[in-house]
Short mmCIF file of C-alpha atoms in Angstrom, two decimals:
data_model
loop_
_atom_site.label_atom_id
_atom_site.label_comp_id
_atom_site.label_asym_id
_atom_site.label_seq_id
_atom_site.Cartn_x
_atom_site.Cartn_y
_atom_site.Cartn_z
CA MET A 417 131.54 201.87 99.19
CA SER A 418 130.41 198.71 101.79
CA GLU A 419 133.50 197.90 102.46
CA ILE A 420 134.51 194.38 105.04
CA LYS A 421 137.31 195.31 107.56
CA THR A 422 136.96 192.05 109.56
CA PRO A 423 134.42 189.32 108.23
CA GLU A 424 132.20 187.92 110.89
CA MET A 425 132.93 184.41 111.79
CA GLY A 426 130.20 181.95 111.13
CA THR A 427 128.59 183.58 108.00
CA PRO A 428 129.43 183.36 104.74
CA VAL A 429 132.76 185.44 103.87
CA TRP A 430 133.61 184.32 100.13
CA MET A 431 132.11 182.94 97.04
CA ASP A 432 134.16 181.22 94.27
CA LEU A 433 133.44 179.49 90.57
CA MET A 434 135.13 176.62 89.91
CA THR A 435 134.78 176.49 85.75
CA PRO A 436 136.66 174.62 82.98
CA ASP A 437 138.08 177.78 81.36
CA LEU A 438 139.37 180.62 83.55
CA GLU A 439 140.22 182.63 80.50
CA LYS A 440 136.52 182.47 79.15
CA ALA A 441 135.17 183.24 82.51
CA ARG A 442 137.19 186.44 83.06
CA ALA A 443 136.49 187.73 79.75
CA PHE A 444 132.19 187.04 80.73
CA TYR A 445 132.64 188.52 84.43
CA GLY A 446 135.01 191.09 83.59
CA PRO A 447 132.64 193.40 81.80
CA LEU A 448 129.57 192.16 83.60
CA LEU A 449 130.30 192.95 87.46
CA GLY A 450 132.95 195.64 86.57
CA TRP A 451 135.54 192.86 87.60
CA SER A 452 139.89 193.62 87.20
CA PHE A 453 141.72 190.44 88.18
CA ASP A 454 144.56 189.04 90.16
CA VAL A 455 145.55 185.64 88.44
CA GLY A 456 147.61 183.49 90.30
CA THR A 457 150.96 181.38 89.67
CA LYS A 458 151.13 177.76 88.08
CA ASP A 459 151.43 176.69 91.51
CA THR A 460 147.90 177.91 92.23
CA HIS A 461 146.69 176.72 89.06
CA PHE A 462 146.11 180.33 88.36
CA TYR A 463 143.51 181.11 90.91
CA THR A 464 141.60 184.06 90.11
CA THR A 465 141.06 187.03 92.49
CA CYS A 466 138.26 189.09 91.26
CA LYS A 467 138.27 192.68 92.70
CA VAL A 468 136.13 195.68 92.85
CA ASN A 469 137.72 199.11 92.76
CA GLY A 470 140.80 196.88 94.30
CA LEU A 471 139.24 194.97 96.80
CA ASN A 472 138.69 191.42 96.93
CA ALA A 473 135.18 190.45 95.65
CA ALA A 474 135.12 186.63 94.65
CA GLY A 475 137.31 184.34 93.17
CA MET A 476 137.79 181.54 90.24
CA GLY A 477 139.42 178.39 89.75
CA GLN A 478 139.81 175.95 87.64
CA LEU A 479 138.29 172.65 87.41
CA PRO A 480 140.49 169.70 87.73
CA PRO A 481 140.48 167.85 84.72
CA GLY A 482 138.55 164.43 85.19
CA MET A 483 136.83 166.21 88.74
CA ASN A 484 132.99 165.47 89.21
CA GLY A 485 130.62 168.05 89.34
CA PRO A 486 129.23 170.64 87.08
CA PRO A 487 130.71 174.52 86.79
CA ALA A 488 129.05 176.23 90.04
CA TRP A 489 129.37 179.17 92.05
CA THR A 490 130.18 178.14 95.99
CA CYS A 491 129.32 179.86 99.36
CA TYR A 492 131.93 179.84 101.95
CA PHE A 493 131.03 180.34 105.77
CA GLY A 494 133.93 181.70 107.75
CA VAL A 495 135.31 179.72 110.54
CA GLU A 496 137.84 179.74 113.30
CA ASP A 497 138.58 175.85 113.79
CA ILE A 498 137.74 174.26 110.69
CA ASP A 499 138.48 170.51 111.51
CA ALA A 500 136.04 171.33 114.66
CA MET A 501 133.29 172.58 112.48
CA ALA A 502 133.73 169.59 109.80
CA GLU A 503 132.71 167.41 112.73
CA THR A 504 129.71 169.36 113.35
CA VAL A 505 128.83 169.25 109.98
CA ARG A 506 128.91 165.45 110.29
CA LYS A 507 127.08 165.42 113.28
CA HIS A 508 124.09 167.33 112.29
CA GLY A 509 123.53 164.87 108.78
CA GLY A 510 126.28 166.97 106.46
CA GLN A 511 128.94 165.75 104.73
CA VAL A 512 132.56 166.69 104.09
CA GLY A 513 133.10 165.80 101.06
CA MET A 514 137.02 167.62 100.25
CA GLY A 515 139.28 168.43 103.53
CA PRO A 516 139.83 170.20 105.64
CA MET A 517 143.20 171.43 103.94
CA ASP A 518 145.29 173.97 103.79
CA VAL A 519 145.47 176.20 101.02
CA PHE A 520 148.95 177.80 101.17
CA ASP A 521 149.43 180.24 103.61
CA GLN A 522 146.02 181.57 102.54
CA GLY A 523 143.66 179.51 104.99
CA ARG A 524 142.23 176.27 105.43
CA LEU A 525 139.48 174.90 103.41
CA ALA A 526 136.55 172.11 103.19
CA ILE A 527 133.51 171.52 100.72
CA CYS A 528 130.83 170.15 102.65
CA SER A 529 127.02 169.48 101.61
CA ASP A 530 123.93 169.66 104.13
CA PRO A 531 121.66 167.00 104.38
CA THR A 532 119.16 167.79 101.44
CA GLY A 533 122.44 167.87 99.08
CA ALA A 534 123.47 171.45 99.12
CA HIS A 535 127.08 172.21 98.62
CA PHE A 536 128.66 174.90 100.65
CA GLY A 537 132.38 175.80 101.42
CA LEU A 538 134.33 175.98 104.82
CA TRP A 539 137.15 178.97 105.00
CA GLN A 540 139.31 179.22 107.91
CA PRO A 541 141.49 182.38 107.13
CA LEU A 542 145.28 183.18 107.26
CA LYS A 543 146.41 185.82 105.37
CA HIS A 544 143.17 185.48 103.31
CA GLN A 545 140.18 187.29 105.17
CA GLY A 546 137.67 187.04 102.14
CA ALA A 547 135.90 189.18 100.66
CA GLN A 548 136.80 192.99 101.16
CA VAL A 549 133.45 194.78 99.70
CA GLU A 550 129.56 193.62 99.60
CA HIS A 551 126.76 195.45 98.50
CA GLU A 552 128.21 197.10 96.04
CA PRO A 553 128.11 196.59 92.43
CA GLY A 554 130.30 193.85 91.36
CA ALA A 555 130.24 192.42 95.04
CA MET A 556 128.22 189.66 96.76
CA THR A 557 125.20 190.72 98.29
CA TRP A 558 122.92 187.98 98.96
CA ARG A 559 122.71 183.91 99.24
CA GLU A 560 120.06 181.30 99.30
CA VAL A 561 119.97 177.64 100.01
CA ASN A 562 116.96 176.07 97.23
CA THR A 563 116.43 173.12 98.34
CA ARG A 564 113.81 169.98 98.62
CA ASP A 565 113.55 169.90 102.35
CA ALA A 566 113.40 173.34 103.65
CA ALA A 567 112.59 171.91 107.49
CA LYS A 568 115.50 169.68 107.41
CA ALA A 569 117.89 172.60 106.00
CA ILE A 570 116.97 175.39 108.52
CA ALA A 571 117.96 172.70 111.27
CA PHE A 572 121.11 171.79 109.76
CA TYR A 573 122.08 175.69 109.33
CA SER A 574 120.71 176.55 112.83
CA ALA A 575 122.61 174.02 114.90
CA VAL A 576 125.96 174.17 112.80
CA PHE A 577 126.04 177.81 112.68
CA GLY A 578 123.51 179.22 115.27
CA PHE A 579 121.24 180.84 112.83
CA GLU A 580 117.60 181.92 113.72
CA ALA A 581 115.07 181.04 110.53
CA LYS A 582 112.12 183.87 110.13
CA LYS A 583 109.62 182.89 108.07
CA LEU A 584 108.85 185.31 105.24
CA GLU A 585 105.14 186.08 104.88
CA GLY A 586 103.02 187.42 102.23
CA MET A 587 105.17 185.34 99.47
CA GLY A 588 101.84 183.68 97.97
CA ASP A 589 102.85 179.89 97.21
CA MET A 590 106.48 180.36 97.63
CA GLN A 591 107.55 179.19 101.23
CA TYR A 592 110.86 181.44 101.77
CA TRP A 593 112.88 182.09 105.33
CA THR A 594 115.90 184.14 106.22
CA LEU A 595 118.83 183.42 108.20
CA HIS A 596 119.85 185.18 110.88
CA LYS A 597 123.34 186.03 113.05
CA GLY A 598 121.83 187.83 115.69
CA LYS A 599 120.40 190.48 114.31
CA THR A 600 122.14 190.78 111.11
CA PRO A 601 120.06 188.67 108.15
CA VAL A 602 123.21 186.83 106.13
CA GLY A 603 121.35 183.96 103.79
CA GLY A 604 117.93 182.55 102.78
CA VAL A 605 116.09 178.83 102.42
CA LEU A 606 113.53 178.99 99.94
CA GLN A 607 111.99 175.52 99.72
CA MET A 608 112.02 173.93 95.81
CA ASP A 609 108.11 172.94 94.90
CA ALA A 610 106.57 171.24 92.28
CA LYS A 611 107.72 174.03 89.54
CA TRP A 612 111.47 173.00 90.10
CA PRO A 613 112.60 170.89 87.36
CA ALA A 614 112.58 167.07 88.71
CA GLU A 615 116.25 166.88 88.08
CA ALA A 616 117.22 169.67 89.73
CA PRO A 617 118.93 169.06 93.37
CA SER A 618 119.14 171.33 96.35
CA HIS A 619 121.86 174.06 95.99
CA TRP A 620 122.70 177.33 97.05
CA MET A 621 122.16 180.31 95.00
CA ASN A 622 124.73 183.42 95.04
CA TYR A 623 123.58 187.08 94.17
CA PHE A 624 125.80 189.74 92.72
CA ALA A 625 124.89 193.17 92.59
CA VAL A 626 124.67 195.15 89.55
CA PRO A 627 123.85 199.00 88.45
CA ASP A 628 121.20 197.90 86.37
CA ALA A 629 119.54 194.07 86.21
CA ASP A 630 117.97 194.65 82.33
CA VAL A 631 121.55 196.15 80.99
CA ALA A 632 123.30 193.05 82.95
CA VAL A 633 120.60 190.04 81.62
CA LYS A 634 121.45 192.04 78.10
CA HIS A 635 125.51 191.43 78.38
CA VAL A 636 124.63 187.87 79.63
CA THR A 637 123.09 187.07 76.29
CA GLU A 638 125.57 188.74 74.48
CA MET A 639 128.41 187.03 76.04
CA GLY A 640 127.09 183.72 75.32
CA GLY A 641 125.33 183.09 78.34
CA LYS A 642 121.82 182.19 79.39
CA VAL A 643 118.56 183.69 80.98
CA HIS A 644 116.63 181.36 83.62
CA SER A 645 114.10 183.88 85.04
CA PRO A 646 113.95 187.47 83.28
CA PRO A 647 114.54 190.65 85.22
CA GLU A 648 111.57 190.93 87.62
CA ASP A 649 111.05 193.25 90.29
CA SER A 650 110.81 192.46 94.02
CA PRO A 651 110.76 194.40 97.40
CA TYR A 652 114.63 194.04 97.51
CA GLY A 653 115.47 195.30 94.25
CA ARG A 654 115.30 194.53 90.57
CA LEU A 655 116.45 190.69 89.94
CA ALA A 656 117.21 187.76 87.13
CA VAL A 657 118.44 184.46 87.56
CA VAL A 658 120.97 183.40 84.75
CA GLU A 659 123.82 181.30 83.48
CA ASP A 660 127.54 181.63 82.08
CA PRO A 661 128.63 180.27 79.12
CA ALA A 662 129.85 177.05 80.93
CA GLY A 663 126.86 176.51 82.73
CA ALA A 664 126.98 177.92 86.78
CA THR A 665 123.68 180.02 87.57
CA PHE A 666 124.14 183.09 89.85
CA VAL A 667 121.64 186.21 90.44
CA VAL A 668 121.79 189.44 89.42
CA ILE A 669 120.08 192.34 91.46
CA HIS A 670 119.78 196.03 91.44
CA LEU A 671 119.54 196.80 94.68
CA SER A 672 116.60 198.63 95.99
CA GLU A 673 117.57 201.74 97.83
CA THR A 674 114.62 201.22 99.85
CA SER A 675 114.80 197.57 100.51
CA PRO A 676 113.14 196.30 103.40
CA GLU A 677 115.56 194.62 106.27
CA MET A 678 115.06 191.04 105.92
#
C-alpha cells in the first residue's frame, strides 16, 4: 500500500466532495471505491472522512442550502502559510472566494480559482494532515486542470507552487502538460479544444484508482450515475470519466503496472 506519512507541502494533499445529500453519496461511493466512513458530528455538518483500510483517503461535505455552485470534487494543495499563499494566488491573477478560515482544530482552508476559472483549495494542516494513502484502489491517484487557456494556467501554477511543466509528446491533437515538483509529477494541464461543450468551464478533474475500470463503470450506471467517457486504455491504465448521481464528475482508473513516468 502506498501510505503517506508526511504530505509534501505545495502538492495536492486532499480531495473532497461537496454534495447535496451525504447519505446518498456514501451509498454511491462506498461500494464503488471500497470506502468505509467516519461521519462527523452535527457541529461539522456531518463532514465525512472516507477511508481505505482504515486510512484517510478523501472527504465529503454537505452543500449548504442556497450555496451557489454544482456538486463537485475539489483538489487541495498543502501549504505552510495559507494567508501568505492566498496573497500569492491574488498576486498572480487568481481569486480567493472563501477563507482563509479555521476548520476547528484540523487546519486552515481557502477556496480559490486560477485565472482561467478553475477552482481549487488550499489546506494548511494542523491535526488533519491530508490523505494517508494514494495510488491504491479507492485512493486518489492523479488530478489535472482542464482549461480554456493552458498557457495561462501553466504560468499561474508554476508561479504559485513552483511547478515545472513538461509537454507530453505523441498525444495527437490533444495538448497536455505534466506539472512536476522537483522530479515528482503531481498533476496535469489539458488544453480544452473545440470538442468540449462550449458551456463547459475550466475545472480540475480528479482521479481515483480502482481494481477494474469496467466493473467500476458498471457500478456507476447501476447506482444512478452517468458515464461521460467509456473505459479506454491509456499508457497509464484503463480509465473512464464518470458522474455521480448528484452530478459531480471524476475519473476511475485501473493503474497500469508498467505505467511510464509522467
